[in-house]
mmCIF file of C-alpha atoms in Angstrom:
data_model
loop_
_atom_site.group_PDB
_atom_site.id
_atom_site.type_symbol
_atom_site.label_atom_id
_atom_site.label_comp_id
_atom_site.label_asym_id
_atom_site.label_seq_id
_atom_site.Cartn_x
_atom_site.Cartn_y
_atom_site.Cartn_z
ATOM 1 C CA UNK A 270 14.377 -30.231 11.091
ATOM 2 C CA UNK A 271 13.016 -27.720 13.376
ATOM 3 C CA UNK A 272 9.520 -26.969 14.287
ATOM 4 C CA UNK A 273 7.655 -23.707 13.037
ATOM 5 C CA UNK A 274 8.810 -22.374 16.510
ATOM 6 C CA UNK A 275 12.269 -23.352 17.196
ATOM 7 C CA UNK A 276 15.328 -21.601 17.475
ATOM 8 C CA UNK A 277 18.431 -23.250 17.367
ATOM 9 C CA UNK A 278 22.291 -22.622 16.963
ATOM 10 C CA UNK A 279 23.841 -25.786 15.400
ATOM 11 C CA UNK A 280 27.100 -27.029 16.410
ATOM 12 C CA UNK A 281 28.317 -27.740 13.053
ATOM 13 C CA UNK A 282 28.090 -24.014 12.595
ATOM 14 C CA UNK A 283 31.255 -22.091 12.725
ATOM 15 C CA UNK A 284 31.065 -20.066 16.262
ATOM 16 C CA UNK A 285 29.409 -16.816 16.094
ATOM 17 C CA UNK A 286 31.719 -13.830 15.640
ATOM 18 C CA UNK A 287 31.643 -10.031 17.146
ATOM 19 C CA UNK A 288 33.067 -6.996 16.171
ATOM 20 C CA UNK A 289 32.968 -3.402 17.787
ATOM 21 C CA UNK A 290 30.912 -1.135 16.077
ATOM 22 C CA UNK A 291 30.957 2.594 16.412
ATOM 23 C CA UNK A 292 27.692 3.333 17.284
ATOM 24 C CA UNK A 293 26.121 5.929 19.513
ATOM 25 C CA UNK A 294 24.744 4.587 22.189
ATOM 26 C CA UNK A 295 23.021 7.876 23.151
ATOM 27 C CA UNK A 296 20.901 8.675 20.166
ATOM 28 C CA UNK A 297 17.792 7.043 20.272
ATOM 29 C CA UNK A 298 16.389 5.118 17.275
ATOM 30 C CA UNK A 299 14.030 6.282 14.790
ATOM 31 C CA UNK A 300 11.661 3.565 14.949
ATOM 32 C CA UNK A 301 11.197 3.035 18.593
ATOM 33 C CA UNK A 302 7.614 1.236 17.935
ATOM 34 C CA UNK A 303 8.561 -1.458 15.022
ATOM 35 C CA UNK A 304 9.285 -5.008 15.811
ATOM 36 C CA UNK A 305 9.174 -5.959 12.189
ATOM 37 C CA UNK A 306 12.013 -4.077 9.482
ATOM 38 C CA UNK A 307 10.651 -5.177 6.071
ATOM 39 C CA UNK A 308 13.711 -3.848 3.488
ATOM 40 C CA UNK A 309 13.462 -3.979 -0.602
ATOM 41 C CA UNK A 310 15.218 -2.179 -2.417
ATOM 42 C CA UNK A 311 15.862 -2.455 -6.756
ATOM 43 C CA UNK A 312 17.739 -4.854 -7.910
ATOM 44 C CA UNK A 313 22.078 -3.660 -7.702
ATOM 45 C CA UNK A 314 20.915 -1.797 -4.889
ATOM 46 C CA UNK A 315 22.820 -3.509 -1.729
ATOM 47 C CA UNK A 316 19.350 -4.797 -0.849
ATOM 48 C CA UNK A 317 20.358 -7.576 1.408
ATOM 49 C CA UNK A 318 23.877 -6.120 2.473
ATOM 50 C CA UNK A 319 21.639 -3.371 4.161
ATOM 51 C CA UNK A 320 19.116 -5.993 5.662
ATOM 52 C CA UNK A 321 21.939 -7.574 7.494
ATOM 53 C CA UNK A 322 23.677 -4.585 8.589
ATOM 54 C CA UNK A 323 19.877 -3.225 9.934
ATOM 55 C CA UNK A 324 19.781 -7.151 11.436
ATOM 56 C CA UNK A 325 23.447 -6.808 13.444
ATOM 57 C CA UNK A 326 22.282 -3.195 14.492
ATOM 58 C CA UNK A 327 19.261 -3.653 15.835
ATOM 59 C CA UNK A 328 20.542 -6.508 17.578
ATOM 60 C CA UNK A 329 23.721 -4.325 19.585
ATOM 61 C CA UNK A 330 23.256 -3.845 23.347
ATOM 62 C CA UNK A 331 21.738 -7.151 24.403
ATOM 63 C CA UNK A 332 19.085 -7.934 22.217
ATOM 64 C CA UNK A 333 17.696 -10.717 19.536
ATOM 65 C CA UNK A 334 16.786 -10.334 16.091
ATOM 66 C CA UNK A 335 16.009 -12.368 13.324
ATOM 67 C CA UNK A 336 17.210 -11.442 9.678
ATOM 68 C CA UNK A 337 14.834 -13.709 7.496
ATOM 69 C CA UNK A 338 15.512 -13.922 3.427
ATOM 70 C CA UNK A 339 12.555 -15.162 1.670
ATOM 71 C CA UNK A 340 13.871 -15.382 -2.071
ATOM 72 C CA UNK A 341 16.065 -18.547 -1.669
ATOM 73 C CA UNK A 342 19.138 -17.626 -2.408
ATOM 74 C CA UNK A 343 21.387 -18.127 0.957
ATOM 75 C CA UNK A 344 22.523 -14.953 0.639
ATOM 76 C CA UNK A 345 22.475 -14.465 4.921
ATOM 77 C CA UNK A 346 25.061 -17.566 4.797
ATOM 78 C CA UNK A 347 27.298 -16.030 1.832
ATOM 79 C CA UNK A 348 27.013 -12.671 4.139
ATOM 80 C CA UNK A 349 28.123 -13.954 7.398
ATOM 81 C CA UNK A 350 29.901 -16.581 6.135
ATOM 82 C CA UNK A 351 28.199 -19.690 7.424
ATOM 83 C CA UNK A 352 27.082 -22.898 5.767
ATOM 84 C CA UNK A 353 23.636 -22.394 4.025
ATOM 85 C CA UNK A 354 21.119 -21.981 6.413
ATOM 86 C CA UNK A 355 18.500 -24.690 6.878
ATOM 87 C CA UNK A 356 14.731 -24.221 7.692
ATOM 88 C CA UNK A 357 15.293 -23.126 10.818
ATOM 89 C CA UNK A 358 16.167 -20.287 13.253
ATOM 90 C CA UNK A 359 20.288 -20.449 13.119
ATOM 91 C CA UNK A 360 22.289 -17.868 15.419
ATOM 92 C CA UNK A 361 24.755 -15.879 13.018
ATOM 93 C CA UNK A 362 26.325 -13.849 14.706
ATOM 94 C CA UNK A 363 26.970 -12.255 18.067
ATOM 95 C CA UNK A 364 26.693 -8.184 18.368
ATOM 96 C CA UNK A 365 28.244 -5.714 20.679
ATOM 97 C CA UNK A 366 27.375 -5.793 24.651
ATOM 98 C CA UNK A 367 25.906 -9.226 23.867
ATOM 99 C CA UNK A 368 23.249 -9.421 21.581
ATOM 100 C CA UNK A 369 22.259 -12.084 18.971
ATOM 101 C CA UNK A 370 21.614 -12.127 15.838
ATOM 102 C CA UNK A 371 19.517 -15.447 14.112
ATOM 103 C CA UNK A 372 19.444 -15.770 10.332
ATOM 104 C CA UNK A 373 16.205 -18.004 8.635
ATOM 105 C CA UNK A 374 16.146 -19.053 4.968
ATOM 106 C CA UNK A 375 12.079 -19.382 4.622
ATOM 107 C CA UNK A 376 11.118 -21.981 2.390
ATOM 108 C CA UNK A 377 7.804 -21.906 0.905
ATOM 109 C CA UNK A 378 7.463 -25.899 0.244
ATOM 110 C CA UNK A 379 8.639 -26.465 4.276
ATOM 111 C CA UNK A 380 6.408 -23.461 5.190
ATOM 112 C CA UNK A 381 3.162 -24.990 3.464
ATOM 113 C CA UNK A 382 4.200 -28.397 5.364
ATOM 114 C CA UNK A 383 3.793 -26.026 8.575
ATOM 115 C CA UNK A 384 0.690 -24.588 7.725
ATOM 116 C CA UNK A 385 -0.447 -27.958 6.861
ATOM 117 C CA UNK A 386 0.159 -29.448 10.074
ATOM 118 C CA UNK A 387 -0.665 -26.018 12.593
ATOM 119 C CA UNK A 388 -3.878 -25.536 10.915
ATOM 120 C CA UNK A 389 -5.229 -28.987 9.737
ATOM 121 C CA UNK A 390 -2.899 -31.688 11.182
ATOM 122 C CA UNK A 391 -1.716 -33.500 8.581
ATOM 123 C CA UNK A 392 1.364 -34.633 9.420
ATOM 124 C CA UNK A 393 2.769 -37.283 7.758
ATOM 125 C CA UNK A 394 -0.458 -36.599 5.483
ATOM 126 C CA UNK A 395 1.085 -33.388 4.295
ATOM 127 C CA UNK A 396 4.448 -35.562 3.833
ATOM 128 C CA UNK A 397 2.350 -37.661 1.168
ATOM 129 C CA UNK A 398 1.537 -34.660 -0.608
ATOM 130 C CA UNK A 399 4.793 -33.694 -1.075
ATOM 131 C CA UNK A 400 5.598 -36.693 -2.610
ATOM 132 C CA UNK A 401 3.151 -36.893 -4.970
ATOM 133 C CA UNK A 402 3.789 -33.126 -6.365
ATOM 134 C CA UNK A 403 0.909 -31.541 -4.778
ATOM 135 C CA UNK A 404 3.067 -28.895 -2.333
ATOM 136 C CA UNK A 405 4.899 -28.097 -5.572
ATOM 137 C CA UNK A 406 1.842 -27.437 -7.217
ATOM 138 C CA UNK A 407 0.375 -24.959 -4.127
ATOM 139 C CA UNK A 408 4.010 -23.019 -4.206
ATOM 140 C CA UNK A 409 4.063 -22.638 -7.612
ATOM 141 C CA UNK A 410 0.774 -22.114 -9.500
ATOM 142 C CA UNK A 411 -0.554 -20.464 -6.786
ATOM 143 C CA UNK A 412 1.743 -17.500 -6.382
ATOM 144 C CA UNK A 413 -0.426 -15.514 -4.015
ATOM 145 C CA UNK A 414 -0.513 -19.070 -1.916
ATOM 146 C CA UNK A 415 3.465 -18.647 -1.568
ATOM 147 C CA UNK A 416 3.541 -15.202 -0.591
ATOM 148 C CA UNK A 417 0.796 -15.804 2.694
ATOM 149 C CA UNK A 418 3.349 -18.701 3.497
ATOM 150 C CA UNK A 419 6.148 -16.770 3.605
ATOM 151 C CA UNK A 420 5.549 -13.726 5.246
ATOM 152 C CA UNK A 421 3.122 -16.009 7.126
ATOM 153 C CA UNK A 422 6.647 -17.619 8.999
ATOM 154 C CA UNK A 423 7.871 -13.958 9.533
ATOM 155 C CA UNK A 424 4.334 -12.699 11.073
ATOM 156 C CA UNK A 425 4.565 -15.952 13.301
ATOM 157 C CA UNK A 426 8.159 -15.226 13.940
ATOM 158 C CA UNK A 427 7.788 -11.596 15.202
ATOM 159 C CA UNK A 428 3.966 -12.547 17.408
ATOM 160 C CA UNK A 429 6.025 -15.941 19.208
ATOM 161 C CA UNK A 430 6.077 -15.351 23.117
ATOM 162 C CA UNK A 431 8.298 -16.979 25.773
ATOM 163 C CA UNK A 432 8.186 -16.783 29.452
ATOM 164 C CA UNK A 433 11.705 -15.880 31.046
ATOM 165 C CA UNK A 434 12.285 -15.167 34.993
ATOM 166 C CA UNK A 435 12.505 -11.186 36.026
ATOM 167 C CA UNK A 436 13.359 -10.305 39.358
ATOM 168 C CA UNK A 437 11.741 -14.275 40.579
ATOM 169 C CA UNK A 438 8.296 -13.606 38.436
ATOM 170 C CA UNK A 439 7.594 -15.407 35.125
ATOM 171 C CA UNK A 440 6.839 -12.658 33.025
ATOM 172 C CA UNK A 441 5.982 -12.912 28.799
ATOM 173 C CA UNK A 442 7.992 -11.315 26.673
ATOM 174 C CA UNK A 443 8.882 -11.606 22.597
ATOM 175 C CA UNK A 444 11.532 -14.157 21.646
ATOM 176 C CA UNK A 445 12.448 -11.366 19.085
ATOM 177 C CA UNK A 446 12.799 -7.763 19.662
ATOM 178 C CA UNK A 447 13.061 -6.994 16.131
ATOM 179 C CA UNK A 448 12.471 -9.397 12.975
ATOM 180 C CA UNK A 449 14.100 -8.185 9.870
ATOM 181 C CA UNK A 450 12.918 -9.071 6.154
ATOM 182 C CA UNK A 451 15.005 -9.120 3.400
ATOM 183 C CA UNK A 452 11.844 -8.839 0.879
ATOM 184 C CA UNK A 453 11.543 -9.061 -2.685
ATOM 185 C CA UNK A 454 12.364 -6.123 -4.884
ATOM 186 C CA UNK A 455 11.084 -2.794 -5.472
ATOM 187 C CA UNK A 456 9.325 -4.014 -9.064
ATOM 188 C CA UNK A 457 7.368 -6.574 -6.542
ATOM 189 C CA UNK A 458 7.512 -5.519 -2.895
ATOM 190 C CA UNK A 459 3.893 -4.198 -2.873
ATOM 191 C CA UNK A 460 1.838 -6.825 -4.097
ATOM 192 C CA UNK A 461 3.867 -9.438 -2.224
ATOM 193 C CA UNK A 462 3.570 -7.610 0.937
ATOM 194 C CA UNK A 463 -0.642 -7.429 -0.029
ATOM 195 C CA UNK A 464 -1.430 -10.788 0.419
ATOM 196 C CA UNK A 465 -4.880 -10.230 1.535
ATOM 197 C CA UNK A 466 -5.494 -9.027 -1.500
ATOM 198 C CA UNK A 467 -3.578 -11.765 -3.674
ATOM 199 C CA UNK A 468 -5.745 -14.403 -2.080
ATOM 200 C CA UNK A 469 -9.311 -12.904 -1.789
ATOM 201 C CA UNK A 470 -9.577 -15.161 -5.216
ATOM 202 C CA UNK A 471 -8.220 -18.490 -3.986
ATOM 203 C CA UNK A 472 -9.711 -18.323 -0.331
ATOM 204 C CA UNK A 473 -13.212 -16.542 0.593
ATOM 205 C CA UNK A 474 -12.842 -17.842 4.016
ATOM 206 C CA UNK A 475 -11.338 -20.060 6.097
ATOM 207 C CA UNK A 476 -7.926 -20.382 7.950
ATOM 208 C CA UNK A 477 -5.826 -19.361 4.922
ATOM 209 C CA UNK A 478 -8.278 -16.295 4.113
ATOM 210 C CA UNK A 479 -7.833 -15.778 8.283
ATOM 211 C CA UNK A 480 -3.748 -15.810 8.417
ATOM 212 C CA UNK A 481 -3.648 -13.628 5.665
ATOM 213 C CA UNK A 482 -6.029 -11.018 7.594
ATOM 214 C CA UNK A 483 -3.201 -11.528 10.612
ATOM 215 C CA UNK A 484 -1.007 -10.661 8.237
ATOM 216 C CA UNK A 485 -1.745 -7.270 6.874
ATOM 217 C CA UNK A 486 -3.176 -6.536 10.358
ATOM 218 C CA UNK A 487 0.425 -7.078 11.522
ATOM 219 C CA UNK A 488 1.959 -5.328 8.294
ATOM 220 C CA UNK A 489 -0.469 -2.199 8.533
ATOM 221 C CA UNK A 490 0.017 -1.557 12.082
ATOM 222 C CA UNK A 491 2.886 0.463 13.555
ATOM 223 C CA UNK A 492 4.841 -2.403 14.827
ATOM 224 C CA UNK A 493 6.365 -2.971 10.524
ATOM 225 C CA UNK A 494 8.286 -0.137 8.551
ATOM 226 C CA UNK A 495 8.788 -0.987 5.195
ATOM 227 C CA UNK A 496 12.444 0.298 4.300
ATOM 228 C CA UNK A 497 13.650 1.032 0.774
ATOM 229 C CA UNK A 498 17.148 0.677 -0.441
ATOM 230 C CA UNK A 499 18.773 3.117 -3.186
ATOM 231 C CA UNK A 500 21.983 3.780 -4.690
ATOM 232 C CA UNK A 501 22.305 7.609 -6.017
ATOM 233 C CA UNK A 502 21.767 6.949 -9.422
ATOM 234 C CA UNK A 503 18.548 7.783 -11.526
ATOM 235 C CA UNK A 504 16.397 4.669 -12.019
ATOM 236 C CA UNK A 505 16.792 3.271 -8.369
ATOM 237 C CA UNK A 506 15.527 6.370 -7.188
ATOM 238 C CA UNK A 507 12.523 6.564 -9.474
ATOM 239 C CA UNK A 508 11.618 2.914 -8.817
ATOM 240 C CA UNK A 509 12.055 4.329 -4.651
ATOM 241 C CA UNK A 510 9.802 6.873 -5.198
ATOM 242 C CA UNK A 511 7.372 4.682 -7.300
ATOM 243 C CA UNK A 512 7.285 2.374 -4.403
ATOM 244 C CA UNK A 513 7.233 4.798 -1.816
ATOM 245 C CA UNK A 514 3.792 6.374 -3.377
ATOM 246 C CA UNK A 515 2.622 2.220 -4.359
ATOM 247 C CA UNK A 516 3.164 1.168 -0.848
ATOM 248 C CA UNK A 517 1.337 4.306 0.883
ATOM 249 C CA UNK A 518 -1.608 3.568 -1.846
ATOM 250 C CA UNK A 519 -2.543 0.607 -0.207
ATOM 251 C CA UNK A 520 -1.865 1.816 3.483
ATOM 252 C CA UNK A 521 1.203 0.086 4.050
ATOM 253 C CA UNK A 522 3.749 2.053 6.455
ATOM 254 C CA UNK A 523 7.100 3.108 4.815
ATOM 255 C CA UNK A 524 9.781 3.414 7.071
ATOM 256 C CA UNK A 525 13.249 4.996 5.966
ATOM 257 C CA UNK A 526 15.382 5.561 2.984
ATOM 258 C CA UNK A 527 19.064 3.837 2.857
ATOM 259 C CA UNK A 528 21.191 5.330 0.421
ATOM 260 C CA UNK A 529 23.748 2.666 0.195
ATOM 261 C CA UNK A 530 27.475 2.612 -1.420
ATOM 262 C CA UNK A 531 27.773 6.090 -1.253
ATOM 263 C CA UNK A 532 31.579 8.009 -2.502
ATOM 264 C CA UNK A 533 32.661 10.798 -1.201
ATOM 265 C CA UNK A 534 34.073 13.456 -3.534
ATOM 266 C CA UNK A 535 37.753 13.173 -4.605
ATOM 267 C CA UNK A 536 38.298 16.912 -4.989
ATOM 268 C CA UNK A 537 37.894 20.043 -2.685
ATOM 269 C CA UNK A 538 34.787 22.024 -3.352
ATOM 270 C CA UNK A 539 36.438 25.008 -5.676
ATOM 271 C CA UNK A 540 38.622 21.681 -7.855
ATOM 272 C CA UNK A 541 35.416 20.085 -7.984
ATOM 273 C CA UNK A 542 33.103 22.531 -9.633
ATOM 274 C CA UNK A 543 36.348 24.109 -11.945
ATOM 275 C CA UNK A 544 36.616 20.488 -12.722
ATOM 276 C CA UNK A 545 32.942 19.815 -13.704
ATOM 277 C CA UNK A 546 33.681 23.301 -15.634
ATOM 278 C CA UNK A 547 36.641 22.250 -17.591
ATOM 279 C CA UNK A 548 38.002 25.043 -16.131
ATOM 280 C CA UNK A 549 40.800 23.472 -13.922
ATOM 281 C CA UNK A 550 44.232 24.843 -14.182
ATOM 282 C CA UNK A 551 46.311 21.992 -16.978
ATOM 283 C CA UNK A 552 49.571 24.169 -16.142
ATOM 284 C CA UNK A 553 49.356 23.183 -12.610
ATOM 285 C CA UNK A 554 48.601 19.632 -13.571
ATOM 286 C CA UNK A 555 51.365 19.567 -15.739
ATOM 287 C CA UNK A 556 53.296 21.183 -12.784
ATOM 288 C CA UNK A 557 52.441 18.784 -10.225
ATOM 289 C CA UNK A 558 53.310 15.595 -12.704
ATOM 290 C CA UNK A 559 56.612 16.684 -13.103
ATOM 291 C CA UNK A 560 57.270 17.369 -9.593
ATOM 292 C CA UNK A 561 56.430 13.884 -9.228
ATOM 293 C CA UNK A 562 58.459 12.460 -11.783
ATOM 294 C CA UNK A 563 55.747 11.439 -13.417
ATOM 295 C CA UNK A 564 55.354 10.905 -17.459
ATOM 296 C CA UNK A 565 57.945 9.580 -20.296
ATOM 297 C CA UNK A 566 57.425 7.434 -23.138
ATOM 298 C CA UNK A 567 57.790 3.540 -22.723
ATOM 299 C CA UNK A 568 60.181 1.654 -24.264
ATOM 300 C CA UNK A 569 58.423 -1.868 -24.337
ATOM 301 C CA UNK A 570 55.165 -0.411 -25.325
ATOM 302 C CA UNK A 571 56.108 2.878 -27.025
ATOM 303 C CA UNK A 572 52.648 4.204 -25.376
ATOM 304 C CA UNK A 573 52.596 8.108 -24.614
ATOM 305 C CA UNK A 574 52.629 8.289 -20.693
ATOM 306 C CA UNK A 575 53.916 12.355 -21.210
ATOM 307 C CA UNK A 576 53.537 14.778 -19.514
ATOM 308 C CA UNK A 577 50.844 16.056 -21.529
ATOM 309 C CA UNK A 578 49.259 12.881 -21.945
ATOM 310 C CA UNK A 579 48.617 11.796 -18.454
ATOM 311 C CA UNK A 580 47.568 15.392 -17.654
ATOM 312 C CA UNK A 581 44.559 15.112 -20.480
ATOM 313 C CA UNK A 582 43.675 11.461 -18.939
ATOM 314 C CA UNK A 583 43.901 13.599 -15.413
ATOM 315 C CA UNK A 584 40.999 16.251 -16.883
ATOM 316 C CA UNK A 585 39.167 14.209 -18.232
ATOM 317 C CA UNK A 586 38.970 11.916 -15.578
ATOM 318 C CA UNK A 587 38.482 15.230 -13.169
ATOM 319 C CA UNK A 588 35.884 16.171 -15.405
ATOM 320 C CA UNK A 589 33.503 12.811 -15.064
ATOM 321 C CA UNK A 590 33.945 12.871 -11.540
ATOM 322 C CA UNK A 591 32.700 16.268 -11.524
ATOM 323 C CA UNK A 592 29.107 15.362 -13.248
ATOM 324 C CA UNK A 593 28.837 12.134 -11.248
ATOM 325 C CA UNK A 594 29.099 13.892 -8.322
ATOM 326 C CA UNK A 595 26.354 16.855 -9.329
ATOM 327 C CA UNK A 596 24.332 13.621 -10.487
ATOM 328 C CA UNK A 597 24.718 12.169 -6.784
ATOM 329 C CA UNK A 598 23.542 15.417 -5.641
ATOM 330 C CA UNK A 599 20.494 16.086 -7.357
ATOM 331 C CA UNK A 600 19.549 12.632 -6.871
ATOM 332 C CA UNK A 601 20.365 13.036 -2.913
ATOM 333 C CA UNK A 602 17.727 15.770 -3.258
ATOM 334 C CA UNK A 603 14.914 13.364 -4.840
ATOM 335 C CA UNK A 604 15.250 11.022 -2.304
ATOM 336 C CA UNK A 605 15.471 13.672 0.060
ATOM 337 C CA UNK A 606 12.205 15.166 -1.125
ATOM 338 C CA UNK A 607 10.161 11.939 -0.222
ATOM 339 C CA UNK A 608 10.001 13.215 3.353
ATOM 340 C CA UNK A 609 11.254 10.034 5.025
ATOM 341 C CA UNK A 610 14.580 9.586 7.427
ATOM 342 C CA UNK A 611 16.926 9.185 5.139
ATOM 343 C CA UNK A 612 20.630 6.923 5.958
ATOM 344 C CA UNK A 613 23.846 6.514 3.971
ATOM 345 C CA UNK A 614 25.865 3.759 3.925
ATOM 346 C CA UNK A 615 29.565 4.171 1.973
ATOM 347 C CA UNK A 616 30.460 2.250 -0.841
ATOM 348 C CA UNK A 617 33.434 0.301 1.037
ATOM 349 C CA UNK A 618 37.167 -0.228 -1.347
ATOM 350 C CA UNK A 619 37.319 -3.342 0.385
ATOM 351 C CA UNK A 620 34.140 -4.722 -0.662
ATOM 352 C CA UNK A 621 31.445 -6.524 1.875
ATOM 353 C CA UNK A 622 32.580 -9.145 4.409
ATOM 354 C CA UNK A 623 31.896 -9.982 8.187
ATOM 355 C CA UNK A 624 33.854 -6.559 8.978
ATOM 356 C CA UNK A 625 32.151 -4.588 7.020
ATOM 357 C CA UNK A 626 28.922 -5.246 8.072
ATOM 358 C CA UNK A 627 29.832 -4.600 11.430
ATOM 359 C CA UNK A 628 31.082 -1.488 10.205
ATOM 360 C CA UNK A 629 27.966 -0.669 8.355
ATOM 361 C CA UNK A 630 25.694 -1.239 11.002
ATOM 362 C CA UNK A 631 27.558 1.011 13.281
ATOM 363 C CA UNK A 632 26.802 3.912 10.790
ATOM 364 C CA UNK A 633 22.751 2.907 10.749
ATOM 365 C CA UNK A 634 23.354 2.972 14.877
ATOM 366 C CA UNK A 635 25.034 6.458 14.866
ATOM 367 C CA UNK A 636 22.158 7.782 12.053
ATOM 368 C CA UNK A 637 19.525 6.233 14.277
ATOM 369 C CA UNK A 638 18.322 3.683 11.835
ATOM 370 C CA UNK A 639 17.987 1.252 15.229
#
């Protein structure tokens, strides 16, 4: 296993793949400043799909970022389609004009092992520990405990150094030009990105009490955006405003709205709104069907597919697509209202694989989400 500051590509690992993306390699990104993308979103949302597609852009043109997931779930290796990711700093993938992208599944028992050993020097003490239940214990009665230790391995993640070679002088420089977090939801994100506050009861001082004061140093500063992820529908974008106005309570920086899996409309402007209406033309329906040869009854079934029949499933269906998309729209404006940078991401027909989040993260590069 890795130490808290390795990174490593394994060779079991399938090799990394890259894809073109269409991005714009002349508009310059909103968030010039931030070295750490924290993104939550509500549950349904797309949450880590837009993580990862953040992750691949922000690593285009020659750079490295980490994407980190800190719920357990392997969803980076599902995404990129890799074996689950160990505890440890795993190249992913490969983005346009050489760049590299690392994945991390943070652990909170392995992270306490790390703290145990960085701050007291344990070692195979804090091995014992584990045995006997007592890291267990620490990750899961003391919830405010767990969340220092895992945003504790992305805060040491986006401060580690190296020393490279420029020009024949050693210079410093971050192993990591941008560290992304897939985060806990919405209904959460604030009081687990507040760990100073969760552990002012289990720590008065000391070096827990001390790394959690790094921490929201780190997460108050302008170097972290927090980024919230909505579909256009009515409770995601109440629980994005809720956290919007939660997270500036407490002085944490929000970054930028994604609107993910958005549809465009099926209809031209004037069919749309006569459809919404119920207003649309069923003559020229029924006009168009039979130019098409469409409509008779069947023989196996003896269900009505006239004619008239398909052109009533045709309004009707006309009809919902109308309201959905005035829904979309007035919820477009709520999210607009917030005042942030706003991004849209389209739902795609052939669902979410390697390709598409290539694809994705060339729209975030062309909106100037990175």
């Amino acid at each position: 296993m890795a130490s808290q500051g390795s990174r490593t590509s394994s060779s079991r690992r399938r090799p990394a793949r890259s894809l073109p993306v269409l991005g714009s390699p002349d508009r310059e990104s909103d968030w010039p400043g931030v070295r750490l993308h924290v993104v939550t979103g509500k549950g349904g949302t797309g949450k880590t799909t837009a993580a990862a597609a953040l992750a691949l852009a922000l690593a285009s043109g020659g750079r490295r970022t980490l994407l980190a997931e800190v719920e357990g779930r392997q969803s980076i290796a599902r995404l990129f389609d890799v074996p689950p990711l160990p505890y440890e700093e795993t190249k992913v993938a490969v983005a346009p004009g050489g760049g590299e992208l690392y994945g991390l599944a943070v652990d909170p028992k392995a992270a306490l092992l790390d703290y145990l050993e960085m701050f007291y020097r344990l070692g195979r003490a804090g091995r014992m520990l584990e045995k006997i239940g007592a890291v267990d214990f620490a990750t899961t009665i003391a919830p405010g405990v767990r969340d220092v230790l895992l945003t504790g391995k992305v805060y040491e993640a986006v401060r580690r150094r190296e020393t490279v070679r420029d020009g024949g002088v050693e210079v410093e420089r971050p192993v990591y030009d941008a560290v992304v977090m897939d985060a806990p939801p919405t209904g959460r994100i604030t009081r687990f990105l507040n760990v100073n506050e969760e552990v002012v009861g289990l720590a008065k001082v000391g070096p827990i009490r001390n790394q959690a004061n790094s921490i929201m140093t780190l997460m108050r500063s302008g170097l972290t955006a927090v980024h919230l992820v909505s579909v256009l529908e009515e409770m995601p974008v109440q629980e994005t405003a809720d956290a919007v106005a939660e997270l500036e309570a407490i002085g944490l920086p929000v970054g930028g709205v994604f609107v993910n899996m958005v549809r465009e409309p099926f209809l031209p402007p004037d069919a749309l709104e006569a459809a919404t209406l119920g207003t649309l033309d069923r003559a020229e329906v029924l006009a168009g069907l039979a130019s098409a040869g469409l409509g008779r009854r069947s023989r196996a079934t003896g269900n009505d597919t006239s004619h008239a029949a398909l052109a009533a499933a045709l309004l009707e269906e006309a009809a919902g697509h109308g309201e959905r998309v005035v829904m979309e729209h007035t919820e477009r404006g709520e999210l607009l209202s917030l005042g942030r940078p706003t991004y849209e991401l389209p739902a795609l027909a052939g669902g979410i694989d390697l390709g598409a989040l290539y694809q994705l993260a060339g729209r975030l590069g062309e909106q100037g989400a990175a």
